[in-house]
PDB file of N, CA and C in Angstrom:
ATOM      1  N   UNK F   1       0.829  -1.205   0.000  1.00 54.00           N
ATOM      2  CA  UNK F   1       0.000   0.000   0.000  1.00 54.00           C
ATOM      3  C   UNK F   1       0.870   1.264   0.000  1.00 54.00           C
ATOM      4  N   UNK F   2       0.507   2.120  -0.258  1.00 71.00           N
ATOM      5  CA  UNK F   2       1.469   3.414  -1.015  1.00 71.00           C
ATOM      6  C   UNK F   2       0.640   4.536  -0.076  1.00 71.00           C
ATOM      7  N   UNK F   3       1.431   5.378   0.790  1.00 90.00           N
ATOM      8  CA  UNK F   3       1.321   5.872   2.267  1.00 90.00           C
ATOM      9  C   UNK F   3       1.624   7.582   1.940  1.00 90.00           C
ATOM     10  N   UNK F   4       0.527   8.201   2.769  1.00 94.00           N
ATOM     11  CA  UNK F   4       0.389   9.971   2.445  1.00 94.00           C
ATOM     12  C   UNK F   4       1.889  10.275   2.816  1.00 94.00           C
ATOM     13  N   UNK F   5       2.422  11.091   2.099  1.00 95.00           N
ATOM     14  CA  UNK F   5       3.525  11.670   2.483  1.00 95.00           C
ATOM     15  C   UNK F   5       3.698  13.047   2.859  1.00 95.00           C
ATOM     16  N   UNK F   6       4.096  13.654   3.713  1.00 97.00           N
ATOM     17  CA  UNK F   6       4.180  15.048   4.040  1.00 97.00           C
ATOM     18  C   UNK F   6       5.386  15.507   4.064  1.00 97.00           C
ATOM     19  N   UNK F   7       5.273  16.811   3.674  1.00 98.00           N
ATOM     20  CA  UNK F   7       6.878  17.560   4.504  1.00 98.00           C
ATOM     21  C   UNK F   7       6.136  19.316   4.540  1.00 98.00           C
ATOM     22  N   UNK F   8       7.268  19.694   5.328  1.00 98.00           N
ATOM     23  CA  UNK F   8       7.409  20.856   5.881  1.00 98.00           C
ATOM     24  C   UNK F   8       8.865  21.178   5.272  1.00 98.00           C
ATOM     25  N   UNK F   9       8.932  22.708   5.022  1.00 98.00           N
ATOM     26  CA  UNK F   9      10.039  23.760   4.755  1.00 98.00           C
ATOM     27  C   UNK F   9       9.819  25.314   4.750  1.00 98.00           C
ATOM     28  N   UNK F  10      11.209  25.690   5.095  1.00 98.00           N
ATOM     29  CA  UNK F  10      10.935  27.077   4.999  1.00 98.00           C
ATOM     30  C   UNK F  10      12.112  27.885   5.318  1.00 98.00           C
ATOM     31  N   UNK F  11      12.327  28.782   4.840  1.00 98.00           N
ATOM     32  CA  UNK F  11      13.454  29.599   4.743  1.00 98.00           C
ATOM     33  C   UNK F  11      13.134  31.019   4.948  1.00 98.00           C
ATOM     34  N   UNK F  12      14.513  31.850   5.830  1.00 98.00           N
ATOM     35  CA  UNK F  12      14.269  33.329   5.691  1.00 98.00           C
ATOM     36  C   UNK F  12      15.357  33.681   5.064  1.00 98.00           C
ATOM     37  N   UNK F  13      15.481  35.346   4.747  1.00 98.00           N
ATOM     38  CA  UNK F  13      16.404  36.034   3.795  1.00 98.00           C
ATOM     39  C   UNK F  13      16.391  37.201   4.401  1.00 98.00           C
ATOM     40  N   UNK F  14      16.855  38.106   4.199  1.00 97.00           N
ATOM     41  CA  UNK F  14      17.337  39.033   4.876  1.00 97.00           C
ATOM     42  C   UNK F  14      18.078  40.242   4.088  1.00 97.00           C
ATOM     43  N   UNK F  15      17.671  40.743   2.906  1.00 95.00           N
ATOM     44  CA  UNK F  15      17.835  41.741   2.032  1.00 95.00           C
ATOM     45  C   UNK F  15      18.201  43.561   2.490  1.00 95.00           C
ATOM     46  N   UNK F  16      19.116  43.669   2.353  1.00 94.00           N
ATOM     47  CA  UNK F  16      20.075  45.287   2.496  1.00 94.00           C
ATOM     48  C   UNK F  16      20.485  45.510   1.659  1.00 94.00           C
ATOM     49  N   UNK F  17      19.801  46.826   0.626  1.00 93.00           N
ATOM     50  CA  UNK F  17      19.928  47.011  -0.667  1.00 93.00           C
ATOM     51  C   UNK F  17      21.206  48.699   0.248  1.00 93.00           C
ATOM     52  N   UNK F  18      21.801  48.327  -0.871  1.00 90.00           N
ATOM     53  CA  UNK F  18      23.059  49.409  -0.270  1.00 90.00           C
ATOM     54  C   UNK F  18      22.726  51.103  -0.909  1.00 90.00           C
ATOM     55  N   UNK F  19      22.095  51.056  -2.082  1.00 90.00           N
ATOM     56  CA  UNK F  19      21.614  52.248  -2.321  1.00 90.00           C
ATOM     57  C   UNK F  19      20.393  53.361  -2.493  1.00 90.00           C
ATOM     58  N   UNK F  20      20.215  54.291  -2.168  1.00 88.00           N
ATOM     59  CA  UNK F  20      18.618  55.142  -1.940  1.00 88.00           C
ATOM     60  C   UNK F  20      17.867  54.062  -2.650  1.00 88.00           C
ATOM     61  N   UNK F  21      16.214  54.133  -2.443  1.00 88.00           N
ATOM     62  CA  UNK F  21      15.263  53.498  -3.167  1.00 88.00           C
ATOM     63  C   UNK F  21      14.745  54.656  -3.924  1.00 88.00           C
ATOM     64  N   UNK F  22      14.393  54.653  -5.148  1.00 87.00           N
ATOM     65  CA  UNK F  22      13.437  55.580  -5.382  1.00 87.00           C
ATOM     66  C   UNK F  22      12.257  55.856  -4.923  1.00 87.00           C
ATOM     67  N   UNK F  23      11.575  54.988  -4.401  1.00 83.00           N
ATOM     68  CA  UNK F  23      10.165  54.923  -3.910  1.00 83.00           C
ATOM     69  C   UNK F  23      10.189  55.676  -2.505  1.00 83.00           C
ATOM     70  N   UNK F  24      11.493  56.087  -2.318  1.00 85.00           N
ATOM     71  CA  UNK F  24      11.590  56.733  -0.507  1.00 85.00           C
ATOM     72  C   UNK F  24      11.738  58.223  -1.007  1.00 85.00           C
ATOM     73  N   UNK F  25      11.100  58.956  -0.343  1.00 83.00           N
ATOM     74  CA  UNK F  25      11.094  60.361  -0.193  1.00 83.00           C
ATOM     75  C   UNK F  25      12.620  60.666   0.546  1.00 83.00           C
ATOM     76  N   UNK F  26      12.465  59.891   1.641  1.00 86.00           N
ATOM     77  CA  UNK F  26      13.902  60.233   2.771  1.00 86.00           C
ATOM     78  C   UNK F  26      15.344  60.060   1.793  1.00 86.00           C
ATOM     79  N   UNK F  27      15.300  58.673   0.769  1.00 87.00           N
ATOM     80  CA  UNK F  27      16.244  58.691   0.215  1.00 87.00           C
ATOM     81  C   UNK F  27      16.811  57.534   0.873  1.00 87.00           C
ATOM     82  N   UNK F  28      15.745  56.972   1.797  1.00 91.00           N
ATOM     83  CA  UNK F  28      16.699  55.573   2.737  1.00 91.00           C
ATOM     84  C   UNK F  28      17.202  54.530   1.645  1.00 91.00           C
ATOM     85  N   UNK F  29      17.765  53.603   2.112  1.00 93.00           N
ATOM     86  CA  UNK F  29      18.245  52.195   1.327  1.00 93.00           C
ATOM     87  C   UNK F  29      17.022  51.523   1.499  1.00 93.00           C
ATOM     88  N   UNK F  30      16.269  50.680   0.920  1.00 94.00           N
ATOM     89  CA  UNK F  30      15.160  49.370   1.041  1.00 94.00           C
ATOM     90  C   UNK F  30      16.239  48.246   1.979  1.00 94.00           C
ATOM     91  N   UNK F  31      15.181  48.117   2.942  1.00 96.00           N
ATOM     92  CA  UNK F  31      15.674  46.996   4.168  1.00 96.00           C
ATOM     93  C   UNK F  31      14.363  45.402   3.570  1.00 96.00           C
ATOM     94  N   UNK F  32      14.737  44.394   3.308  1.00 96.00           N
ATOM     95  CA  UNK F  32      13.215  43.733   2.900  1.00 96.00           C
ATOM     96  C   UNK F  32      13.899  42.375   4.511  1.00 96.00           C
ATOM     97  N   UNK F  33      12.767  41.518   4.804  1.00 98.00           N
ATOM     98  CA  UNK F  33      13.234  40.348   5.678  1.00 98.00           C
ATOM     99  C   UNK F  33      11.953  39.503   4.798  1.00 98.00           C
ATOM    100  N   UNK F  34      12.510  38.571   4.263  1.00 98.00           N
ATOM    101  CA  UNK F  34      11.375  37.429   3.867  1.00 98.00           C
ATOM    102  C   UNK F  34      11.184  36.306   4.218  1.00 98.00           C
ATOM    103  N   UNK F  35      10.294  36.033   4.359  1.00 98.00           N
ATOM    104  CA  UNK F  35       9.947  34.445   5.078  1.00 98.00           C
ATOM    105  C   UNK F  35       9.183  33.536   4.080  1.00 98.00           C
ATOM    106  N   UNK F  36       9.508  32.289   3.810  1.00 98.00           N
ATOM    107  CA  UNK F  36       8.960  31.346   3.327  1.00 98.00           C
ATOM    108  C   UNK F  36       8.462  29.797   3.726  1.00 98.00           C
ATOM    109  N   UNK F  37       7.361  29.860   3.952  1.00 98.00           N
ATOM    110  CA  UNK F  37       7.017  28.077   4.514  1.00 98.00           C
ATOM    111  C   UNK F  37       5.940  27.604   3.577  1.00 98.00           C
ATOM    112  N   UNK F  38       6.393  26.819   3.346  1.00 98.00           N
ATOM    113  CA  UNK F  38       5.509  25.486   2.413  1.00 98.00           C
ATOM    114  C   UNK F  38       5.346  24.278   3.288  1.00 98.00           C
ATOM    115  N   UNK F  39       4.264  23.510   2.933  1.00 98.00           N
ATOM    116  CA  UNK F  39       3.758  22.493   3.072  1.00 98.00           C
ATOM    117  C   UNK F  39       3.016  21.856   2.339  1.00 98.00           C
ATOM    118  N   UNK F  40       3.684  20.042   2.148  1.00 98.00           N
ATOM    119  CA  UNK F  40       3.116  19.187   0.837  1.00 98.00           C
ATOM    120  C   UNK F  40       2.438  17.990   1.724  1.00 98.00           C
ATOM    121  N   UNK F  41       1.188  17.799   1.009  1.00 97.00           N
ATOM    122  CA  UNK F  41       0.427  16.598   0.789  1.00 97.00           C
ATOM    123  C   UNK F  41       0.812  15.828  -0.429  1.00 97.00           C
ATOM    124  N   UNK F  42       1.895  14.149  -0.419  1.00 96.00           N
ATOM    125  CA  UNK F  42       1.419  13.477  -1.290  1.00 96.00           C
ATOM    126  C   UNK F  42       0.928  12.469  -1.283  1.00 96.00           C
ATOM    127  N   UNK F  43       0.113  12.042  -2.030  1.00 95.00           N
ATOM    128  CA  UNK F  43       0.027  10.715  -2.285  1.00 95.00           C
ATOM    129  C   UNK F  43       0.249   9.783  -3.537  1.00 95.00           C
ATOM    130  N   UNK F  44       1.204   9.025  -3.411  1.00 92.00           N
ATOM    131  CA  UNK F  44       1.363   7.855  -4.677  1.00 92.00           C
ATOM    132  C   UNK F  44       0.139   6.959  -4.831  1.00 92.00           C
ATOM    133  N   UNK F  45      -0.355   6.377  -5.774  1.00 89.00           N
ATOM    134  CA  UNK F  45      -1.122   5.350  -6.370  1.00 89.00           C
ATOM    135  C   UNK F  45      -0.273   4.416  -6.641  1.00 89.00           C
ATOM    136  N   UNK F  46       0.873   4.571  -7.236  1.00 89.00           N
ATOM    137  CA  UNK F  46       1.290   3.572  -8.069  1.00 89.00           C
ATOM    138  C   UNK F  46       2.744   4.710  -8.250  1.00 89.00           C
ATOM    139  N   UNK F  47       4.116   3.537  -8.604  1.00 86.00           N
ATOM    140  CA  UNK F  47       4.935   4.062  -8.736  1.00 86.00           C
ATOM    141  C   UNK F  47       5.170   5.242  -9.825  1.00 86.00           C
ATOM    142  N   UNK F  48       4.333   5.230 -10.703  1.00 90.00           N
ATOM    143  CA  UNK F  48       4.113   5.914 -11.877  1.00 90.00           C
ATOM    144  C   UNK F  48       3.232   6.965 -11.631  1.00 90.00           C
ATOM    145  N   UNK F  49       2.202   6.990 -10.741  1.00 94.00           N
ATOM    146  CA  UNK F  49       1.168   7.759 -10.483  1.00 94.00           C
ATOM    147  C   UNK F  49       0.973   8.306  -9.176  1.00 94.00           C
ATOM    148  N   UNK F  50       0.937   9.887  -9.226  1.00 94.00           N
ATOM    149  CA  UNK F  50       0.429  10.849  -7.475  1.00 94.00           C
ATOM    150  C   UNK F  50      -0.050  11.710  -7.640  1.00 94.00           C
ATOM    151  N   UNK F  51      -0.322  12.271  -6.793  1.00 96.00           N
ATOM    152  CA  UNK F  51      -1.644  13.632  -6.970  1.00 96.00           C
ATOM    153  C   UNK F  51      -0.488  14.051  -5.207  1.00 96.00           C
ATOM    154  N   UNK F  52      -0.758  15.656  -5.824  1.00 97.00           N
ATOM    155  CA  UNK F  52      -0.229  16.279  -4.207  1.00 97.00           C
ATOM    156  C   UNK F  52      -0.774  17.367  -3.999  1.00 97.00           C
ATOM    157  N   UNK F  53      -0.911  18.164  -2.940  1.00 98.00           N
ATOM    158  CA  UNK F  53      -1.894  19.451  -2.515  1.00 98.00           C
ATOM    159  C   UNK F  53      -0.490  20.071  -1.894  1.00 98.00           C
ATOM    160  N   UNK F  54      -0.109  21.673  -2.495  1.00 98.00           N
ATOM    161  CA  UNK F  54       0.642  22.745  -1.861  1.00 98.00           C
ATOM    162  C   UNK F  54      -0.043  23.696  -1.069  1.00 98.00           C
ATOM    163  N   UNK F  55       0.684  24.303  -0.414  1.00 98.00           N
ATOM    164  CA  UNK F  55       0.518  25.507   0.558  1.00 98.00           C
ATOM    165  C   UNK F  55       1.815  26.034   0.712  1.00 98.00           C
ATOM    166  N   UNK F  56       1.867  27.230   0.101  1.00 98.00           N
ATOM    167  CA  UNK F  56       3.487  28.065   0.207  1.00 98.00           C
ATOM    168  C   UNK F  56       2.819  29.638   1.046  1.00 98.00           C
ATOM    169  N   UNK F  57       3.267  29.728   2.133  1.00 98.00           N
ATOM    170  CA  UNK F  57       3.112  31.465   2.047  1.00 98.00           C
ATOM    171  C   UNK F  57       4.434  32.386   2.274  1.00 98.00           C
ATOM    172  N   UNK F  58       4.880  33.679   1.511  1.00 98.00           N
ATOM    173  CA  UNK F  58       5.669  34.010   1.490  1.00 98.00           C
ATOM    174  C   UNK F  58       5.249  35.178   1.823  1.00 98.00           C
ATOM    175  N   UNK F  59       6.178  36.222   2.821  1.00 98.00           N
ATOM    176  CA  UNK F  59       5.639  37.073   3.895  1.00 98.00           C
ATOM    177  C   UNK F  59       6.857  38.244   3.620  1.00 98.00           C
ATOM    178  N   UNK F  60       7.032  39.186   3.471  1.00 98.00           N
ATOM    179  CA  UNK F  60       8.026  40.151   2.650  1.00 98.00           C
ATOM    180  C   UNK F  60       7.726  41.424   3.885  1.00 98.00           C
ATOM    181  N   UNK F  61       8.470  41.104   4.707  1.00 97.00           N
ATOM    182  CA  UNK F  61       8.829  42.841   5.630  1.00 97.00           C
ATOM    183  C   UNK F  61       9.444  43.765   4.921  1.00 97.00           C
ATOM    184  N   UNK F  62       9.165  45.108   4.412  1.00 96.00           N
ATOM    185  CA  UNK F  62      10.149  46.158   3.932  1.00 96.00           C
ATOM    186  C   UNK F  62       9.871  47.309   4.597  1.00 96.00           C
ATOM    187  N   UNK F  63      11.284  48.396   5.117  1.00 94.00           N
ATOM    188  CA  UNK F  63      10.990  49.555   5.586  1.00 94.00           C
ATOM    189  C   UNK F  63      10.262  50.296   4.703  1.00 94.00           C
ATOM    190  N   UNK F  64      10.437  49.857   3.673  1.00 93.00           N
ATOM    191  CA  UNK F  64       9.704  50.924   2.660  1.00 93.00           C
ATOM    192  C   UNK F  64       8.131  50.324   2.018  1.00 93.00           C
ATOM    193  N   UNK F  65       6.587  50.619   2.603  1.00 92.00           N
ATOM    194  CA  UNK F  65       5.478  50.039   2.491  1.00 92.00           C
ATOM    195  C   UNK F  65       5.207  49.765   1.411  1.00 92.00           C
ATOM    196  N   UNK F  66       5.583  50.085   0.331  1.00 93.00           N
ATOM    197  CA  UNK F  66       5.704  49.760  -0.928  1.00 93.00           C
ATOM    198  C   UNK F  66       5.959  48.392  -1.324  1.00 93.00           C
ATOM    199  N   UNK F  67       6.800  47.864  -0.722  1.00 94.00           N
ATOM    200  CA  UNK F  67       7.616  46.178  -0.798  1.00 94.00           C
ATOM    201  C   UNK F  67       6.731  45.724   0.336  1.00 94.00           C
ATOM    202  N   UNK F  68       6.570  45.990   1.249  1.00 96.00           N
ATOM    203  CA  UNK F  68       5.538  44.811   1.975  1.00 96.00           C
ATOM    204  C   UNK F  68       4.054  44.090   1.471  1.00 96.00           C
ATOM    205  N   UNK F  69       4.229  42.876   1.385  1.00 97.00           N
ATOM    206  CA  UNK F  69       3.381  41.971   0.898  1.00 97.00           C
ATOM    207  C   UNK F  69       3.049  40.574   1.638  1.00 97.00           C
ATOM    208  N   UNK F  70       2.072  40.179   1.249  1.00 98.00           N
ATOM    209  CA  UNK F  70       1.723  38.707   2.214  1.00 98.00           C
ATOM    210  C   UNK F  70       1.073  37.389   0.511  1.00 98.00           C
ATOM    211  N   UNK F  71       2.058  36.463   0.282  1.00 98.00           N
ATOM    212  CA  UNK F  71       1.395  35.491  -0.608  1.00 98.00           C
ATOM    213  C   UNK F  71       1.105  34.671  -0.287  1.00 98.00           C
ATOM    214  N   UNK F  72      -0.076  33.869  -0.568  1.00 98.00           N
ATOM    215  CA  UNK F  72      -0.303  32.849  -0.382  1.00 98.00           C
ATOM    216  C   UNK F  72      -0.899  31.690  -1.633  1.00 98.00           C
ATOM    217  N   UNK F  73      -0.447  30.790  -2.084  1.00 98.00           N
ATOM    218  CA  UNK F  73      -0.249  29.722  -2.982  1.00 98.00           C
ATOM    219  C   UNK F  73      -0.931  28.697  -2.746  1.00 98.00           C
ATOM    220  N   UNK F  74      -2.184  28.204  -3.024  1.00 98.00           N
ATOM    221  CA  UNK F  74      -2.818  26.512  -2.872  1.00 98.00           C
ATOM    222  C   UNK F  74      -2.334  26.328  -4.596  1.00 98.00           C
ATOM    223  N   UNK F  75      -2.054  24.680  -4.415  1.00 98.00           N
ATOM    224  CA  UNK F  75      -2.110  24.361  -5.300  1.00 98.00           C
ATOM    225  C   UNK F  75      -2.206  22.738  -5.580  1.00 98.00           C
ATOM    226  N   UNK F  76      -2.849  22.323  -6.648  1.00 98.00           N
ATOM    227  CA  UNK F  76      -2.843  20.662  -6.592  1.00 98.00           C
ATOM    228  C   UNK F  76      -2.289  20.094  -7.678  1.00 98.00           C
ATOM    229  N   UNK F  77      -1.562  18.760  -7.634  1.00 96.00           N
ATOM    230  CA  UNK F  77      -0.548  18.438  -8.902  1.00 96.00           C
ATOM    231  C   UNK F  77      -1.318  16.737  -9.229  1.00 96.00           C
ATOM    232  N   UNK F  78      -0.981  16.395 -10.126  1.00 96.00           N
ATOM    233  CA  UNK F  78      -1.262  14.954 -10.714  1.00 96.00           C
ATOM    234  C   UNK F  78       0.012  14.726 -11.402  1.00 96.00           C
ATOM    235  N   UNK F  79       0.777  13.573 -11.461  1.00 94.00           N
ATOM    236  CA  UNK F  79       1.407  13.519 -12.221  1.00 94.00           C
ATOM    237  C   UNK F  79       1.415  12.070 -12.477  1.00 94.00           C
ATOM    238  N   UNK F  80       2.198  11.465 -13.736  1.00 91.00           N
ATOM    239  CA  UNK F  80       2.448  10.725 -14.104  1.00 91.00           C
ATOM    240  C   UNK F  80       4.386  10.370 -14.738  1.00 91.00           C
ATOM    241  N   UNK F  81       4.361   9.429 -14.353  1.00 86.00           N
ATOM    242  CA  UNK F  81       6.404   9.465 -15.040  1.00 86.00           C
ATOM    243  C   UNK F  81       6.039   8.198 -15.806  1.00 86.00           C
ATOM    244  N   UNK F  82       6.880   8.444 -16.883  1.00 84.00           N
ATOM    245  CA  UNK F  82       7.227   7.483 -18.002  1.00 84.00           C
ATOM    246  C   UNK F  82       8.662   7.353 -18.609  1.00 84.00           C
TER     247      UNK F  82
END
């Protein structure tokens, strides 16, 4: 029998752009901190055959409100290998 598989990941970054932004009045540098976590549902049928369900959200701190953003990603796969 061919068994749900899961995982977990996720990574941060940490972006210091060294020169003015245009988007800043002050003339500051863009500071960004990003975060990324995903999580997979799979399941195999058959060595040849799986279906899997994503969840990614990626989370973007910037001093400058312009760059701050929140994503979020569902997504479902089928595949087949030959």
């Amino acid at each position: 029998p061919q068994r749900l598989q899961a995982s977990l990941t996720g990574d941060y970054s940490r972006n210091d752009y060294s020169h003015p932004n245009s988007f800043s009045i002050e003339g500051i540098a863009r500071e960004d901190s990003v975060s990324n976590v995903s999580f997979r549902l799979a399941r195999p049928f058959t060595p040849l055959r799986g279906l899997s369900m994503n969840y990614t959200l990626t989370r973007n701190d910037s001093n400058l409100a312009v760059f701050d953003y929140k994503r979020q990603i569902y997504s479902v796969q089928s595949g087949w290998r030959f």
